[in-house]
Amino acid sequence: MRIVFIVIILILQGCSSQPTQDNTAVNTRALFDPWCHYAADGLAEQISPKCIDNAAAGDADALTNLAYLYAKGILVEQDFVRAMAYYRKAARQGMPEAQYSLAEMYRAGRVGKPNYELARYWYQQLASQAVDPQFPRHQVDAQFMLGLMHFQGLGDAVDLEAAQHWLTLSSNNGHSEAPYVLGKIYLEHYHQPEQALQWYQLSAEREFAPAMHQIGMMYIDGKAGEVNAVKANTWLERAASLGLAEAQVDLATSEYNGMNGEPDFIKIYVWLDAAAGQGNAMAKQRLEFIAAKLNPQQLVKAQALSKQCSTSQFKQCNILNLAN
């Protein structure tokens, strides 16, 4: 009996020791987080007092991460006023993430109405800096946002020259949407479809779906230099397969209009259903009309293919996999 009793004690001790070590590790990580990095990454259960002290002392890293926690309501009650105050202190020290986040909050009107002038100011502070090759995202995004605001006339009058300047910088640094907006400028304002197409193609190469959609529409209306149903269908389908509802509707519309020969009403149904599932009002209206054109067997097939399309995230929308 004595031997058994000793064995039981040893087993219990072995079972209880591991959680104690894990808890110690968690507590250490939660408490020794002087810049709130663990907290911002969701790896801590509380904000380190040392991080609060560092922020109070003006440390830019601590200020930026603490601002993020207040902006998102992580470990603290969401407080945009306090978040902006912390971001502002860090931004004045040249912290890229703080400058970008502060500009975003001004643009979105997180505290009061949108302040486009201050949003522009902070985007420009960041966009004017040399792009850090290790952490380029904030500078490149700021260049894009600054160009977009000049294009849209937010915070001042529309300035296409300034928009082109900042959008071109952003595009040269790899931004996917910047060349798309440049394409819009050349197509809608300068009426130079050849130049627009080049910018759209660059954006499409970076997998930006609206650019693919626009190229497809240019092949439909001839602005790409020719009317080409095959190329239009290819580009529209690429955009549709990336989940762009507008492209899904236009793909269904081009099919209905007979651009690819006799309309395939099952295909039309599938793409309209895909767009309707994303809340597209036009697709919902047209879907009822198309469904009425299908016989019961066709409707069953269309619904099965639609289900396959949605579950595959729009990658398997043309041929029904009978194995499913």
Tab-separated table of C-alpha atoms in Angstrom:
chain	number	residue	atom	x	y	z
A	1	MET	CA	0.000	0.000	0.000
A	2	ARG	CA	2.845	2.388	0.854
A	3	ILE	CA	4.435	1.876	-2.584
A	4	VAL	CA	1.124	2.528	-4.332
A	5	PHE	CA	0.577	5.686	-2.248
A	6	ILE	CA	4.018	7.059	-3.203
A	7	VAL	CA	3.386	6.338	-6.888
A	8	ILE	CA	0.060	8.198	-6.753
A	9	ILE	CA	1.742	11.254	-5.181
A	10	LEU	CA	4.432	11.265	-7.865
A	11	ILE	CA	1.828	11.036	-10.624
A	12	LEU	CA	-0.178	13.910	-9.136
A	13	GLN	CA	2.951	16.036	-8.812
A	14	GLY	CA	3.878	15.334	-12.427
A	15	CYS	CA	0.398	16.295	-13.637
A	16	SER	CA	0.312	19.553	-11.695
A	17	SER	CA	3.755	20.869	-12.611
A	18	GLN	CA	3.189	21.576	-16.348
A	19	PRO	CA	0.229	23.988	-16.032
A	20	THR	CA	2.199	25.972	-13.464
A	21	GLN	CA	5.021	26.445	-15.984
A	22	ASP	CA	2.570	27.433	-18.746
A	23	ASN	CA	0.820	29.948	-16.495
A	24	THR	CA	4.141	31.455	-15.492
A	25	ALA	CA	5.075	31.860	-19.161
A	26	VAL	CA	1.753	33.508	-19.957
A	27	ASN	CA	2.001	35.850	-16.983
A	28	THR	CA	5.577	36.799	-17.857
A	29	ARG	CA	4.596	37.605	-21.426
A	30	ALA	CA	1.580	39.591	-20.279
A	31	LEU	CA	3.535	41.643	-17.764
A	32	PHE	CA	6.850	42.104	-19.569
A	33	ASP	CA	5.430	43.937	-22.563
A	34	PRO	CA	7.007	47.398	-22.263
A	35	TRP	CA	5.854	48.581	-25.704
A	36	CYS	CA	2.500	46.724	-25.862
A	37	HIS	CA	3.660	44.565	-28.785
A	38	TYR	CA	2.200	41.394	-27.284
A	39	ALA	CA	-1.049	43.172	-26.449
A	40	ALA	CA	-1.399	44.590	-29.971
A	41	ASP	CA	-0.792	41.119	-31.428
A	42	GLY	CA	-3.458	39.605	-29.181
A	43	LEU	CA	-0.938	37.619	-27.146
A	44	ALA	CA	-1.436	39.258	-23.757
A	45	GLU	CA	-4.337	39.269	-21.343
A	46	GLN	CA	-3.651	42.713	-19.937
A	47	ILE	CA	-1.809	45.922	-20.764
A	48	SER	CA	1.607	46.076	-19.179
A	49	PRO	CA	2.016	48.925	-16.650
A	50	LYS	CA	5.482	49.433	-18.129
A	51	CYS	CA	3.919	50.106	-21.534
A	52	ILE	CA	1.664	52.734	-19.982
A	53	ASP	CA	4.696	54.299	-18.294
A	54	ASN	CA	6.647	54.318	-21.552
A	55	ALA	CA	3.739	55.941	-23.391
A	56	ALA	CA	3.489	58.587	-20.678
A	57	ALA	CA	7.212	59.223	-21.146
A	58	GLY	CA	6.636	59.768	-24.877
A	59	ASP	CA	7.972	56.502	-26.321
A	60	ALA	CA	6.675	56.365	-29.919
A	61	ASP	CA	6.346	52.560	-30.065
A	62	ALA	CA	4.366	52.390	-26.843
A	63	LEU	CA	2.184	55.326	-27.879
A	64	THR	CA	1.396	53.759	-31.256
A	65	ASN	CA	0.504	50.353	-29.863
A	66	LEU	CA	-1.509	51.809	-27.011
A	67	ALA	CA	-3.389	53.970	-29.512
A	68	TYR	CA	-4.160	50.858	-31.559
A	69	LEU	CA	-5.578	49.099	-28.489
A	70	TYR	CA	-7.887	52.028	-27.745
A	71	ALA	CA	-8.901	52.383	-31.405
A	72	LYS	CA	-9.874	48.706	-31.619
A	73	GLY	CA	-11.158	48.305	-28.074
A	74	ILE	CA	-8.651	45.547	-27.255
A	75	LEU	CA	-8.129	44.966	-23.502
A	76	VAL	CA	-9.683	48.410	-22.911
A	77	GLU	CA	-12.954	50.137	-23.699
A	78	GLN	CA	-12.864	51.590	-27.207
A	79	ASP	CA	-11.963	55.272	-27.046
A	80	PHE	CA	-11.264	57.101	-30.316
A	81	VAL	CA	-10.436	60.373	-28.557
A	82	ARG	CA	-7.678	58.765	-26.523
A	83	ALA	CA	-6.500	56.718	-29.510
A	84	MET	CA	-6.118	59.850	-31.625
A	85	ALA	CA	-4.285	61.646	-28.820
A	86	TYR	CA	-1.742	58.824	-28.571
A	87	TYR	CA	-1.404	58.522	-32.350
A	88	ARG	CA	-0.866	62.282	-32.605
A	89	LYS	CA	1.993	62.227	-30.088
A	90	ALA	CA	3.682	59.356	-31.926
A	91	ALA	CA	2.994	60.886	-35.349
A	92	ARG	CA	4.766	64.087	-34.342
A	93	GLN	CA	7.849	61.963	-33.704
A	94	GLY	CA	7.687	60.638	-37.276
A	95	MET	CA	6.235	57.189	-36.477
A	96	PRO	CA	4.903	55.920	-39.870
A	97	GLU	CA	2.175	53.670	-38.488
A	98	ALA	CA	0.917	56.448	-36.220
A	99	GLN	CA	0.908	59.014	-39.016
A	100	TYR	CA	-1.054	56.725	-41.311
A	101	SER	CA	-3.543	55.667	-38.636
A	102	LEU	CA	-4.083	59.273	-37.562
A	103	ALA	CA	-4.769	60.308	-41.167
A	104	GLU	CA	-7.229	57.430	-41.538
A	105	MET	CA	-9.086	58.461	-38.385
A	106	TYR	CA	-9.329	62.072	-39.544
A	107	ARG	CA	-10.574	60.942	-42.964
A	108	ALA	CA	-13.177	58.601	-41.474
A	109	GLY	CA	-14.360	61.135	-38.902
A	110	ARG	CA	-13.794	58.902	-35.899
A	111	VAL	CA	-14.122	61.924	-33.609
A	112	GLY	CA	-16.696	64.330	-35.002
A	113	LYS	CA	-16.950	65.045	-38.716
A	114	PRO	CA	-14.304	63.951	-41.242
A	115	ASN	CA	-11.414	66.390	-41.349
A	116	TYR	CA	-10.012	65.997	-44.845
A	117	GLU	CA	-7.509	68.822	-44.473
A	118	LEU	CA	-5.785	67.161	-41.509
A	119	ALA	CA	-6.077	63.764	-43.173
A	120	ARG	CA	-4.246	65.144	-46.185
A	121	TYR	CA	-1.643	66.764	-43.952
A	122	TRP	CA	-0.731	63.508	-42.225
A	123	TYR	CA	-0.859	61.440	-45.406
A	124	GLN	CA	1.545	63.939	-46.968
A	125	GLN	CA	3.874	63.894	-43.960
A	126	LEU	CA	4.212	60.150	-44.422
A	127	ALA	CA	4.069	60.008	-48.221
A	128	SER	CA	6.929	62.510	-48.485
A	129	GLN	CA	9.304	60.270	-46.538
A	130	ALA	CA	11.668	57.891	-48.296
A	131	VAL	CA	10.052	54.476	-48.509
A	132	ASP	CA	11.625	52.065	-46.050
A	133	PRO	CA	12.301	48.861	-48.064
A	134	GLN	CA	11.751	46.743	-44.954
A	135	PHE	CA	8.423	48.337	-43.987
A	136	PRO	CA	7.070	50.060	-47.121
A	137	ARG	CA	3.343	49.534	-46.625
A	138	HIS	CA	2.387	52.685	-44.743
A	139	GLN	CA	4.323	55.068	-46.981
A	140	VAL	CA	3.008	53.458	-50.176
A	141	ASP	CA	-0.565	53.446	-48.866
A	142	ALA	CA	-0.201	57.099	-47.843
A	143	GLN	CA	0.977	57.992	-51.348
A	144	PHE	CA	-2.093	56.249	-52.748
A	145	MET	CA	-4.531	57.870	-50.328
A	146	LEU	CA	-3.069	61.317	-50.953
A	147	GLY	CA	-3.422	60.825	-54.705
A	148	LEU	CA	-6.961	59.522	-54.286
A	149	MET	CA	-7.987	62.540	-52.197
A	150	HIS	CA	-6.600	64.912	-54.837
A	151	PHE	CA	-8.524	62.945	-57.487
A	152	GLN	CA	-11.771	63.032	-55.504
A	153	GLY	CA	-11.369	66.620	-54.339
A	154	LEU	CA	-11.517	65.761	-50.643
A	155	GLY	CA	-10.094	68.553	-48.506
A	156	ASP	CA	-9.525	70.844	-51.473
A	157	ALA	CA	-10.387	71.201	-55.155
A	158	VAL	CA	-9.790	68.330	-57.568
A	159	ASP	CA	-6.163	68.421	-58.695
A	160	LEU	CA	-5.456	65.820	-61.371
A	161	GLU	CA	-1.792	66.790	-61.678
A	162	ALA	CA	-1.179	66.230	-57.960
A	163	ALA	CA	-3.271	63.063	-58.081
A	164	GLN	CA	-1.140	61.683	-60.910
A	165	HIS	CA	2.052	62.548	-59.054
A	166	TRP	CA	1.182	60.658	-55.884
A	167	LEU	CA	-0.614	57.790	-57.607
A	168	THR	CA	2.345	57.236	-59.926
A	169	LEU	CA	4.709	57.143	-56.940
A	170	SER	CA	2.465	54.638	-55.214
A	171	SER	CA	2.151	52.533	-58.365
A	172	ASN	CA	5.919	52.551	-58.871
A	173	ASN	CA	6.199	51.201	-55.330
A	174	GLY	CA	3.914	48.275	-56.135
A	175	HIS	CA	0.464	49.456	-55.027
A	176	SER	CA	-2.248	47.464	-56.825
A	177	GLU	CA	-5.078	50.026	-56.856
A	178	ALA	CA	-3.020	53.103	-57.770
A	179	PRO	CA	-2.663	52.169	-61.467
A	180	TYR	CA	-6.412	51.473	-61.561
A	181	VAL	CA	-7.186	55.033	-60.460
A	182	LEU	CA	-4.638	56.343	-62.975
A	183	GLY	CA	-6.524	54.370	-65.616
A	184	LYS	CA	-9.746	56.106	-64.581
A	185	ILE	CA	-8.048	59.493	-64.900
A	186	TYR	CA	-6.858	58.748	-68.429
A	187	LEU	CA	-10.162	57.217	-69.507
A	188	GLU	CA	-12.674	59.590	-67.909
A	189	HIS	CA	-10.784	62.894	-67.823
A	190	TYR	CA	-8.141	62.791	-70.547
A	191	HIS	CA	-10.128	60.509	-72.893
A	192	GLN	CA	-7.032	58.500	-73.749
A	193	PRO	CA	-8.228	54.870	-73.694
A	194	GLU	CA	-4.890	53.468	-74.871
A	195	GLN	CA	-3.088	54.951	-71.868
A	196	ALA	CA	-5.947	53.942	-69.598
A	197	LEU	CA	-5.745	50.349	-70.802
A	198	GLN	CA	-2.033	50.184	-69.973
A	199	TRP	CA	-2.684	51.327	-66.409
A	200	TYR	CA	-5.625	48.950	-66.008
A	201	GLN	CA	-3.496	46.058	-67.240
A	202	LEU	CA	-0.783	46.865	-64.694
A	203	SER	CA	-3.392	46.903	-61.939
A	204	ALA	CA	-4.849	43.623	-63.227
A	205	GLU	CA	-1.388	42.027	-63.148
A	206	ARG	CA	-1.425	42.825	-59.427
A	207	GLU	CA	-4.735	40.942	-59.084
A	208	PHE	CA	-6.958	43.987	-58.578
A	209	ALA	CA	-10.383	42.758	-59.676
A	210	PRO	CA	-11.982	46.128	-60.603
A	211	ALA	CA	-9.197	46.658	-63.162
A	212	MET	CA	-9.951	43.276	-64.745
A	213	HIS	CA	-13.624	44.231	-64.846
A	214	GLN	CA	-12.852	47.552	-66.515
A	215	ILE	CA	-10.689	45.892	-69.183
A	216	GLY	CA	-13.511	43.471	-69.932
A	217	MET	CA	-15.971	46.337	-70.354
A	218	MET	CA	-13.516	48.153	-72.647
A	219	TYR	CA	-13.486	45.111	-74.934
A	220	ILE	CA	-17.288	45.113	-74.924
A	221	ASP	CA	-17.673	48.774	-75.903
A	222	GLY	CA	-14.607	48.896	-78.164
A	223	LYS	CA	-12.552	51.314	-76.056
A	224	ALA	CA	-9.750	48.748	-75.936
A	225	GLY	CA	-9.245	49.264	-79.672
A	226	GLU	CA	-11.621	46.508	-80.747
A	227	VAL	CA	-14.845	44.780	-79.804
A	228	ASN	CA	-13.756	41.309	-78.746
A	229	ALA	CA	-16.256	39.046	-76.994
A	230	VAL	CA	-13.679	36.380	-76.154
A	231	LYS	CA	-11.295	38.816	-74.462
A	232	ALA	CA	-14.179	40.575	-72.730
A	233	ASN	CA	-15.474	37.281	-71.353
A	234	THR	CA	-11.989	36.257	-70.192
A	235	TRP	CA	-11.428	39.466	-68.245
A	236	LEU	CA	-14.928	39.594	-66.795
A	237	GLU	CA	-14.672	35.990	-65.667
A	238	ARG	CA	-11.315	36.658	-63.993
A	239	ALA	CA	-12.841	39.529	-62.040
A	240	ALA	CA	-15.979	37.517	-61.276
A	241	SER	CA	-13.931	34.604	-59.955
A	242	LEU	CA	-12.269	37.015	-57.511
A	243	GLY	CA	-15.713	37.801	-56.115
A	244	LEU	CA	-16.432	41.188	-57.699
A	245	ALA	CA	-20.233	41.378	-57.803
A	246	GLU	CA	-20.327	44.050	-60.528
A	247	ALA	CA	-18.242	41.823	-62.805
A	248	GLN	CA	-20.503	38.864	-62.055
A	249	VAL	CA	-23.554	40.901	-63.130
A	250	ASP	CA	-21.848	42.174	-66.294
A	251	LEU	CA	-20.656	38.662	-67.146
A	252	ALA	CA	-24.246	37.421	-66.875
A	253	THR	CA	-25.471	40.402	-68.896
A	254	SER	CA	-22.997	39.845	-71.731
A	255	GLU	CA	-24.024	36.185	-71.828
A	256	TYR	CA	-27.706	37.154	-71.957
A	257	ASN	CA	-27.016	39.619	-74.790
A	258	GLY	CA	-25.538	36.798	-76.868
A	259	MET	CA	-21.944	38.007	-76.999
A	260	ASN	CA	-20.815	34.386	-76.837
A	261	GLY	CA	-23.510	32.989	-79.128
A	262	GLU	CA	-26.729	31.428	-77.896
A	263	PRO	CA	-27.318	32.506	-74.283
A	264	ASP	CA	-26.615	29.897	-71.609
A	265	PHE	CA	-29.322	30.592	-69.041
A	266	ILE	CA	-27.783	28.261	-66.478
A	267	LYS	CA	-24.528	30.220	-66.636
A	268	ILE	CA	-26.480	33.469	-66.403
A	269	TYR	CA	-28.352	32.154	-63.360
A	270	VAL	CA	-25.143	31.053	-61.630
A	271	TRP	CA	-23.370	34.404	-61.935
A	272	LEU	CA	-26.459	36.409	-61.020
A	273	ASP	CA	-26.961	34.207	-57.981
A	274	ALA	CA	-23.306	34.742	-57.015
A	275	ALA	CA	-23.771	38.519	-57.152
A	276	ALA	CA	-27.162	38.378	-55.435
A	277	GLY	CA	-25.577	36.412	-52.604
A	278	GLN	CA	-23.313	39.413	-52.038
A	279	GLY	CA	-26.277	41.761	-51.792
A	280	ASN	CA	-26.271	43.156	-55.342
A	281	ALA	CA	-29.800	44.531	-55.863
A	282	MET	CA	-29.707	44.406	-59.669
A	283	ALA	CA	-28.668	40.758	-59.591
A	284	LYS	CA	-31.548	39.895	-57.264
A	285	GLN	CA	-34.062	41.474	-59.638
A	286	ARG	CA	-32.665	39.798	-62.739
A	287	LEU	CA	-32.332	36.428	-61.029
A	288	GLU	CA	-36.104	36.068	-60.710
A	289	PHE	CA	-36.506	36.840	-64.408
A	290	ILE	CA	-33.877	34.263	-65.442
A	291	ALA	CA	-35.191	31.572	-63.082
A	292	ALA	CA	-38.557	31.774	-64.848
A	293	LYS	CA	-36.855	30.838	-68.125
A	294	LEU	CA	-35.471	27.550	-66.759
A	295	ASN	CA	-37.399	24.293	-66.765
A	296	PRO	CA	-37.427	22.278	-63.506
A	297	GLN	CA	-34.433	20.133	-64.502
A	298	GLN	CA	-32.395	23.154	-65.572
A	299	LEU	CA	-33.264	24.979	-62.366
A	300	VAL	CA	-32.057	22.055	-60.245
A	301	LYS	CA	-28.776	21.986	-62.183
A	302	ALA	CA	-28.397	25.769	-61.945
A	303	GLN	CA	-28.961	25.719	-58.189
A	304	ALA	CA	-26.450	22.883	-57.726
A	305	LEU	CA	-23.850	24.720	-59.807
A	306	SER	CA	-24.561	27.925	-57.882
A	307	LYS	CA	-23.934	26.137	-54.609
A	308	GLN	CA	-20.658	24.733	-55.958
A	309	CYS	CA	-19.720	28.216	-57.180
A	310	SER	CA	-20.257	29.854	-53.802
A	311	THR	CA	-18.608	27.100	-51.741
A	312	SER	CA	-15.552	27.188	-54.028
A	313	GLN	CA	-15.344	30.979	-53.543
A	314	PHE	CA	-16.299	31.523	-57.196
A	315	LYS	CA	-13.556	29.278	-58.590
A	316	GLN	CA	-15.796	26.411	-59.862
A	317	CYS	CA	-18.745	28.111	-61.505
A	318	ASN	CA	-18.855	26.739	-65.060
A	319	ILE	CA	-18.930	22.932	-64.872
A	320	LEU	CA	-20.813	20.961	-62.233
A	321	ASN	CA	-18.594	18.467	-60.440
A	322	LEU	CA	-20.856	15.432	-60.146
A	323	ALA	CA	-18.629	14.014	-57.396
A	324	ASN	CA	-20.029	16.721	-55.135
